[in-house]
Short mmCIF file of C-alpha atoms in Angstrom, two decimals:
data_model
loop_
_atom_site.label_atom_id
_atom_site.label_comp_id
_atom_site.label_asym_id
_atom_site.label_seq_id
_atom_site.Cartn_x
_atom_site.Cartn_y
_atom_site.Cartn_z
CA UNK A 72 17.90 24.28 -45.87
CA UNK A 73 16.87 22.16 -48.84
CA UNK A 74 13.31 21.94 -50.08
CA UNK A 75 13.26 18.25 -49.11
CA UNK A 76 14.10 18.88 -45.43
CA UNK A 77 11.64 21.80 -45.34
CA UNK A 78 8.87 19.51 -46.58
CA UNK A 79 9.96 16.69 -44.27
CA UNK A 80 9.57 18.95 -41.23
CA UNK A 81 6.06 20.00 -42.23
CA UNK A 82 4.96 16.46 -43.08
CA UNK A 83 6.28 15.11 -39.77
CA UNK A 84 4.46 17.81 -37.77
CA UNK A 85 1.21 17.27 -39.72
CA UNK A 86 1.50 13.52 -39.18
CA UNK A 87 1.77 13.99 -35.41
CA UNK A 88 -1.28 16.26 -35.39
CA UNK A 89 -3.25 13.91 -37.64
CA UNK A 90 -2.55 10.89 -35.42
CA UNK A 91 -3.47 12.79 -32.24
CA UNK A 92 -6.69 14.14 -33.74
CA UNK A 93 -7.64 10.71 -35.09
CA UNK A 94 -7.07 9.04 -31.71
CA UNK A 95 -9.13 11.75 -30.03
CA UNK A 96 -11.87 11.33 -32.62
CA UNK A 97 -12.07 7.59 -32.03
CA UNK A 98 -12.04 8.01 -28.28
CA UNK A 99 -8.70 6.22 -27.92
CA UNK A 100 -7.08 9.20 -26.22
CA UNK A 101 -8.63 11.48 -23.62
CA UNK A 102 -8.37 15.24 -24.09
CA UNK A 103 -6.34 15.72 -20.94
CA UNK A 104 -3.63 13.40 -22.25
CA UNK A 105 -3.77 14.85 -25.74
CA UNK A 106 -2.92 18.41 -24.66
CA UNK A 107 0.83 17.85 -24.52
CA UNK A 108 0.91 15.98 -27.84
CA UNK A 109 -1.16 18.70 -29.55
CA UNK A 110 1.17 21.33 -28.13
CA UNK A 111 4.19 19.42 -29.44
CA UNK A 112 2.62 18.98 -32.87
CA UNK A 113 1.62 22.64 -33.16
CA UNK A 114 5.05 23.89 -32.09
CA UNK A 115 6.68 21.54 -34.59
CA UNK A 116 4.36 22.76 -37.34
CA UNK A 117 5.08 26.44 -36.66
CA UNK A 118 8.83 25.81 -36.58
CA UNK A 119 8.62 23.73 -39.76
CA UNK A 120 6.58 26.23 -41.77
CA UNK A 121 8.39 29.35 -40.53
CA UNK A 122 11.97 28.35 -39.62
CA UNK A 123 12.57 32.02 -38.83
CA UNK A 124 10.40 31.76 -35.72
CA UNK A 125 12.71 29.06 -34.39
CA UNK A 126 15.79 31.20 -34.99
CA UNK A 127 14.02 34.15 -33.35
CA UNK A 128 13.02 32.12 -30.28
CA UNK A 129 16.55 30.74 -29.96
CA UNK A 130 18.03 34.24 -30.08
CA UNK A 131 15.49 35.45 -27.56
CA UNK A 132 16.43 32.68 -25.10
CA UNK A 133 20.14 33.00 -25.79
CA UNK A 134 20.40 29.53 -27.35
CA UNK A 135 23.27 29.65 -29.84
CA UNK A 136 22.24 26.76 -32.10
CA UNK A 137 18.47 26.84 -32.85
CA UNK A 138 18.37 23.04 -33.26
CA UNK A 139 19.36 22.73 -29.60
CA UNK A 140 16.21 24.61 -28.66
CA UNK A 141 14.24 21.99 -30.59
CA UNK A 142 15.97 19.20 -28.66
CA UNK A 143 15.45 20.98 -25.36
CA UNK A 144 11.76 21.60 -26.00
CA UNK A 145 11.15 18.02 -27.17
CA UNK A 146 12.89 16.54 -24.14
CA UNK A 147 10.93 18.79 -21.82
CA UNK A 148 7.62 17.82 -23.36
CA UNK A 149 8.46 14.10 -23.32
CA UNK A 150 9.54 14.43 -19.70
CA UNK A 151 6.24 15.97 -18.65
CA UNK A 152 4.20 13.46 -20.60
CA UNK A 153 6.07 10.56 -18.96
CA UNK A 154 5.68 12.10 -15.52
CA UNK A 155 1.98 12.69 -16.03
CA UNK A 156 1.57 9.07 -17.17
CA UNK A 157 3.38 7.75 -14.07
CA UNK A 158 1.23 9.90 -11.85
CA UNK A 159 -1.98 8.72 -13.48
CA UNK A 160 -0.75 5.13 -13.33
CA UNK A 161 -0.33 5.56 -9.57
CA UNK A 162 -3.89 6.83 -9.29
CA UNK A 163 -5.17 3.93 -11.36
CA UNK A 164 -3.24 1.41 -9.25
CA UNK A 165 -4.83 2.95 -6.17
CA UNK A 166 -8.29 2.50 -7.65
CA UNK A 167 -7.58 -1.05 -8.81
CA UNK A 168 -6.42 -1.88 -5.29
CA UNK A 169 -9.59 -0.48 -3.75
CA UNK A 170 -11.73 -2.38 -6.25
CA UNK A 171 -9.84 -5.61 -5.61
CA UNK A 172 -10.35 -5.27 -1.86
CA UNK A 173 -14.01 -4.45 -2.35
CA UNK A 174 -14.50 -7.40 -4.69
CA UNK A 175 -12.91 -9.75 -2.14
CA UNK A 176 -15.21 -8.47 0.61
CA UNK A 177 -18.29 -8.66 -1.60
CA UNK A 178 -17.46 -12.20 -2.69
CA UNK A 179 -17.14 -13.13 0.97
CA UNK A 180 -20.45 -11.46 1.79
CA UNK A 181 -22.23 -13.26 -1.05
CA UNK A 182 -20.86 -16.55 0.20
CA UNK A 183 -22.00 -15.81 3.76
CA UNK A 184 -25.47 -14.82 2.58
CA UNK A 185 -25.74 -17.94 0.41
CA UNK A 186 -24.66 -20.13 3.30
CA UNK A 187 -27.35 -18.48 5.39
CA UNK A 188 -24.86 -17.44 8.06
CA UNK A 189 -25.98 -13.88 7.87
CA UNK A 190 -29.30 -12.17 7.34
CA UNK A 191 -29.38 -9.43 4.73
CA UNK A 192 -30.02 -6.02 6.35
CA UNK A 193 -33.75 -5.38 6.42
CA UNK B 124 -11.49 2.12 29.28
CA UNK B 125 -11.97 -1.67 29.41
CA UNK B 126 -10.16 -3.61 26.66
CA UNK B 127 -12.30 -4.92 23.76
CA UNK B 128 -13.79 -8.33 24.42
CA UNK B 129 -12.18 -11.25 22.64
CA UNK B 130 -15.61 -12.09 21.20
CA UNK B 131 -15.47 -8.86 19.25
CA UNK B 132 -11.89 -9.44 18.20
CA UNK B 133 -11.00 -10.32 14.64
CA UNK B 134 -7.71 -12.08 13.98
CA UNK B 135 -6.64 -11.04 10.48
CA UNK B 136 -4.19 -13.31 8.74
CA UNK B 137 -2.75 -12.09 5.44
CA UNK B 138 -1.69 -15.16 3.46
CA UNK B 139 0.17 -15.45 0.18
CA UNK B 140 0.93 -19.02 -0.87
CA UNK B 141 0.93 -20.25 2.73
CA UNK B 142 -0.92 -23.53 2.14
CA UNK B 143 1.78 -25.37 4.05
CA UNK B 144 1.20 -23.61 7.35
CA UNK B 145 -2.07 -21.69 7.25
CA UNK B 146 -4.35 -24.47 8.55
CA UNK B 147 -2.13 -25.23 11.54
CA UNK B 148 -1.86 -21.56 12.47
CA UNK B 149 -5.66 -21.15 12.27
CA UNK B 150 -6.22 -24.24 14.42
CA UNK B 151 -3.76 -22.90 16.97
CA UNK B 152 -5.46 -19.50 17.08
CA UNK B 153 -8.88 -21.14 17.50
CA UNK B 154 -7.49 -23.25 20.30
CA UNK B 155 -5.71 -20.42 22.15
CA UNK B 156 -8.37 -17.74 21.58
CA UNK B 157 -11.57 -19.72 20.94
CA UNK B 158 -13.91 -16.74 21.14
CA UNK B 159 -12.12 -14.66 18.48
CA UNK B 160 -13.03 -14.87 14.79
CA UNK B 161 -10.33 -15.59 12.25
CA UNK B 162 -10.33 -13.87 8.86
CA UNK B 163 -7.76 -15.10 6.36
CA UNK B 164 -7.15 -12.66 3.53
CA UNK B 165 -5.83 -14.75 0.68
CA UNK B 166 -3.58 -12.33 -1.17
CA UNK B 167 -3.89 -13.85 -4.65
CA UNK B 168 -2.32 -17.19 -3.76
CA UNK B 169 -1.80 -19.71 -6.52
CA UNK B 170 -1.88 -22.68 -4.15
CA UNK B 171 -4.85 -23.90 -2.12
CA UNK B 172 -4.34 -21.51 0.81
CA UNK B 173 -7.99 -20.39 0.67
CA UNK B 174 -9.47 -23.91 0.65
CA UNK B 175 -7.30 -25.08 3.52
CA UNK B 176 -8.06 -21.97 5.55
CA UNK B 177 -11.79 -22.41 5.00
CA UNK B 178 -11.56 -26.09 5.94
CA UNK B 179 -9.75 -25.10 9.14
CA UNK B 180 -12.71 -22.93 10.09
CA UNK B 181 -11.59 -19.44 9.10
CA UNK B 182 -13.60 -16.82 7.26
CA UNK B 183 -11.77 -16.33 3.95
CA UNK B 184 -11.65 -13.26 1.71
CA UNK B 185 -9.87 -13.83 -1.58
CA UNK B 186 -8.15 -10.97 -3.32
CA UNK B 187 -8.21 -11.46 -7.10
CA UNK B 188 -4.47 -10.78 -7.37
CA UNK B 189 -1.53 -10.11 -5.08
CA UNK B 190 -1.67 -6.71 -3.37
CA UNK B 191 0.92 -7.21 -0.64
CA UNK B 192 0.42 -7.19 3.12
CA UNK B 193 -0.96 -3.64 3.07
CA UNK B 194 -3.78 -4.51 0.68
CA UNK B 195 -4.62 -7.67 2.59
CA UNK B 196 -4.67 -5.82 5.90
CA UNK B 197 -6.86 -2.98 4.67
CA UNK B 198 -9.31 -5.62 3.45
CA UNK B 199 -9.24 -7.04 6.98
CA UNK B 200 -9.79 -3.63 8.58
CA UNK B 201 -12.70 -2.94 6.24
CA UNK B 202 -14.26 -6.28 7.11
CA UNK B 203 -13.83 -5.49 10.81
CA UNK B 204 -15.35 -2.02 10.41
CA UNK B 205 -18.29 -3.28 8.35
CA UNK B 206 -19.05 -6.07 10.79
CA UNK B 207 -18.67 -4.15 14.04
CA UNK B 208 -15.51 -5.66 15.47
CA UNK B 209 -13.75 -3.71 18.25
CA UNK B 210 -10.27 -5.14 17.82
CA UNK B 211 -8.15 -6.44 14.96
CA UNK B 212 -5.06 -8.50 15.63
CA UNK B 213 -2.70 -9.21 12.76
CA UNK B 214 -1.21 -12.69 12.92
CA UNK B 215 1.09 -13.95 10.18
CA UNK B 216 0.08 -17.15 8.42
CA UNK B 217 3.62 -18.52 8.51
CA UNK B 218 3.41 -19.28 12.22
CA UNK B 219 6.04 -16.86 13.51
CA UNK B 220 3.55 -15.08 15.75
CA UNK B 221 2.50 -16.99 18.84
CA UNK B 222 -1.33 -16.99 19.01
CA UNK B 223 -1.26 -17.37 22.79
CA UNK B 224 -0.08 -13.74 22.95
CA UNK B 225 -3.17 -12.42 21.15
CA UNK B 226 -5.00 -12.10 24.46
CA UNK B 227 -2.23 -9.91 25.88
CA UNK B 228 -2.16 -7.67 22.81
CA UNK B 229 -5.92 -7.15 23.04
CA UNK B 230 -5.65 -6.47 26.78
CA UNK B 231 -3.13 -3.74 25.90
CA UNK B 232 -5.88 -1.94 23.97
CA UNK B 233 -7.36 -0.86 27.31
CA UNK B 234 -5.09 2.18 27.27
CA UNK B 235 -3.88 2.40 23.69
CA UNK B 236 -5.35 2.45 20.18
CA UNK B 237 -2.56 0.42 18.66
CA UNK B 238 -0.47 -2.20 20.48
CA UNK B 239 2.71 -3.58 18.92
CA UNK B 240 4.12 -6.95 19.84
CA UNK B 241 7.86 -6.27 20.02
CA UNK B 242 10.46 -8.94 19.46
CA UNK B 243 13.43 -7.31 21.16
CA UNK B 244 11.84 -6.26 24.39
CA UNK B 245 13.36 -8.94 26.58
CA UNK B 246 11.23 -11.99 25.85
CA UNK B 247 12.31 -14.73 23.45
CA UNK B 248 15.55 -15.10 21.58
CA UNK B 249 14.84 -13.42 18.26
CA UNK B 250 17.95 -11.73 16.88
CA UNK B 251 18.82 -10.07 13.61
CA UNK B 252 22.17 -8.81 12.44
CA UNK B 253 24.02 -6.54 10.00
CA UNK B 254 22.37 -3.71 8.06
CA UNK B 255 18.91 -5.00 8.80
CA UNK B 256 19.62 -4.58 12.52
CA UNK B 257 20.98 -1.06 12.00
CA UNK B 258 17.91 -0.21 9.97
CA UNK B 259 15.71 -1.40 12.80
CA UNK B 260 17.64 0.67 15.33
CA UNK B 261 17.43 3.83 13.22
CA UNK B 262 13.72 3.29 12.66
CA UNK B 263 13.05 2.58 16.32
CA UNK B 264 14.75 5.80 17.42
CA UNK B 265 12.97 7.94 14.86
CA UNK B 266 9.54 6.43 15.46
CA UNK B 267 9.92 6.46 19.24
CA UNK B 268 10.52 10.20 19.07
CA UNK B 269 7.58 10.73 16.76
CA UNK B 270 5.08 8.64 18.71
CA UNK B 271 6.33 9.63 22.14
CA UNK B 272 6.50 5.99 23.22
CA UNK B 273 9.56 3.80 23.43
CA UNK B 274 9.32 1.47 20.44
CA UNK B 275 12.00 -1.12 19.90
CA UNK B 276 10.56 -3.16 17.07
CA UNK B 277 8.82 -0.97 14.54
CA UNK B 278 8.69 -3.52 11.73
CA UNK B 279 6.78 -6.05 13.78
CA UNK B 280 3.61 -7.18 12.04
CA UNK B 281 2.19 -8.64 15.25
CA UNK B 282 -0.17 -5.85 16.38
CA UNK B 283 -3.58 -5.19 17.82
CA UNK B 284 -5.76 -2.28 16.70
CA UNK B 285 -8.64 -0.82 18.68
CA UNK B 286 -11.82 0.81 17.30
CA UNK B 287 -10.15 4.13 16.42
CA UNK B 288 -7.27 2.39 14.67
CA UNK B 289 -9.73 0.18 12.77
CA UNK B 290 -11.59 3.25 11.47
CA UNK B 291 -8.36 4.94 10.45
CA UNK B 292 -6.75 1.90 8.87
CA UNK B 293 -9.92 0.90 6.98
CA UNK B 294 -9.31 4.10 5.00
CA UNK B 295 -5.54 4.46 5.11
CA UNK B 296 -3.34 1.43 5.03
CA UNK B 297 -0.51 1.79 2.53
CA UNK B 298 0.13 -1.03 0.07
CA UNK B 299 3.68 0.19 -0.49
CA UNK B 300 6.67 -1.95 0.49
CA UNK B 301 7.32 -1.31 4.22
CA UNK B 302 4.27 0.95 4.27
CA UNK B 303 2.31 -1.61 6.24
CA UNK B 304 4.71 -1.40 9.17
CA UNK B 305 6.55 1.94 9.19
CA UNK B 306 4.10 4.28 7.52
CA UNK B 307 1.14 2.95 9.48
CA UNK B 308 2.90 4.04 12.68
CA UNK B 309 3.41 7.52 11.25
CA UNK B 310 -0.23 7.68 10.10
CA UNK B 311 -1.46 6.49 13.49
CA UNK B 312 0.69 8.91 15.42
CA UNK B 313 -0.12 11.90 13.23
CA UNK B 314 -3.82 11.09 13.55
CA UNK B 315 -3.57 11.25 17.33
CA UNK B 316 -3.72 7.53 18.13
CA UNK B 317 -2.01 6.24 21.26
CA UNK B 318 0.60 3.61 20.51
CA UNK B 319 2.06 1.14 23.00
CA UNK B 320 4.34 -1.82 22.73
CA UNK B 321 4.42 -5.02 24.73
CA UNK B 322 7.14 -7.67 24.57
CA UNK B 323 6.35 -10.90 22.73
CA UNK B 324 8.19 -14.03 21.67
CA UNK B 325 8.72 -14.78 18.02
CA UNK B 326 9.06 -18.26 16.69
CA UNK B 327 10.68 -19.79 13.67
CA UNK B 328 8.37 -19.78 10.68
CA UNK B 329 6.36 -22.96 10.29
CA UNK B 330 6.42 -22.78 6.51
CA UNK B 331 7.07 -20.49 3.55
CA UNK B 332 10.16 -18.37 3.02
CA UNK B 333 11.12 -15.16 4.85
CA UNK B 334 10.25 -12.03 2.94
CA UNK B 335 13.69 -10.44 3.57
CA UNK B 336 16.78 -12.22 2.33
CA UNK B 337 20.07 -11.25 4.04
CA UNK B 338 21.55 -10.05 0.74
CA UNK B 339 18.86 -7.46 0.40
CA UNK B 340 19.42 -6.08 3.88
CA UNK B 341 21.34 -3.00 2.77
CA UNK B 342 18.68 -2.05 0.23
CA UNK B 343 16.18 -2.59 3.00
CA UNK B 344 17.83 0.10 5.12
CA UNK B 345 17.68 2.64 2.31
CA UNK B 346 14.09 1.89 1.44
CA UNK B 347 13.06 1.95 5.08
CA UNK B 348 14.54 5.42 5.61
CA UNK B 349 12.97 6.68 2.39
CA UNK B 350 9.61 5.22 3.39
CA UNK B 351 9.87 7.02 6.72
CA UNK B 352 10.84 10.36 5.16
CA UNK B 353 7.99 10.26 2.66
CA UNK B 354 5.54 9.24 5.36
CA UNK B 355 6.64 12.21 7.49
CA UNK B 356 6.41 14.76 4.70
CA UNK B 357 3.00 13.73 3.38
CA UNK B 358 0.38 16.47 3.64
CA UNK B 359 -1.93 16.05 6.62
CA UNK B 360 -4.96 16.08 4.33
CA UNK B 361 -3.95 12.66 2.96
CA UNK B 362 -5.15 11.09 6.20
CA UNK B 363 -8.77 12.17 6.45
CA UNK B 364 -10.86 9.71 8.43
CA UNK B 365 -13.93 9.48 10.61
CA UNK B 366 -13.66 8.87 14.34
CA UNK B 367 -15.92 5.99 15.40
CA UNK B 368 -18.98 6.97 17.47
#
């Protein structure tokens, strides 16, 4: 491995961590969503600084080419992040639906009260 | 148990861009069942559905954007629950449900919590064909077994709900595609509601376009079966609700 690619790996991992931390700091990312990205960044940093750990982990898991372990781990993390996002999107859609229904009913109630059709509960 | 009185019956009409027909349907309902109240749930229409419905004498709730029939119906059930109605009858705003049958549906609530108006039960000349027909047959068989009642038209939107069904559906009424017809039957049956069907006539729509095009019929079958399977495998705890006093 050349010095350049060694440095590139470290810089890329640090960049990921820096962006995640900055987003967290500014409140643009909630902790629960940041966990996976932090994990990815930290793993990348360890593998970049000590390439031997990657080779060791690959041997341990019986993966012949260490790079393939990197691809496998990245895909797995991306998969879980996407799945978690879909699941939270579903939850948010559910809440938006409930709010929309409630807003429709409240608008109707305001109209009825304004028209004097109904007495407010005393 | 006596059936709910028509004076405490709410006709809920989900309407999405139905300006062409909604006023006529409301007028017909008010003529055929004068003592019932009509609530139009405008499902984010971009035309003047809401104005016309209001002018025709209906109560109108406007959803800020389109939620689909399920969202509109749950809004209706919540309105019914909050305002003490004993029966909710769903009538489509496109005029395919005959308002003169509302009385019969409500009468059916005397010994059931949910009464379906079925199109293939001998009255009228409604027919469908191809994959959509097969889908309906498969669904009817499966849901008849589950509910313990012979159901021939499970995707019918023309239904009456009694007090227990109103309480349940005010909490759980899926917004998913096909959820409003198939999954609601599963939810009702798994929550111990009694379901009955009575034969009704269907008419040609007065306006608007049908929501199922023939080309999409095959996809419809697949989605219907999937919807049923998911509904059946949902954990029981997803359907917590309070029985009315």
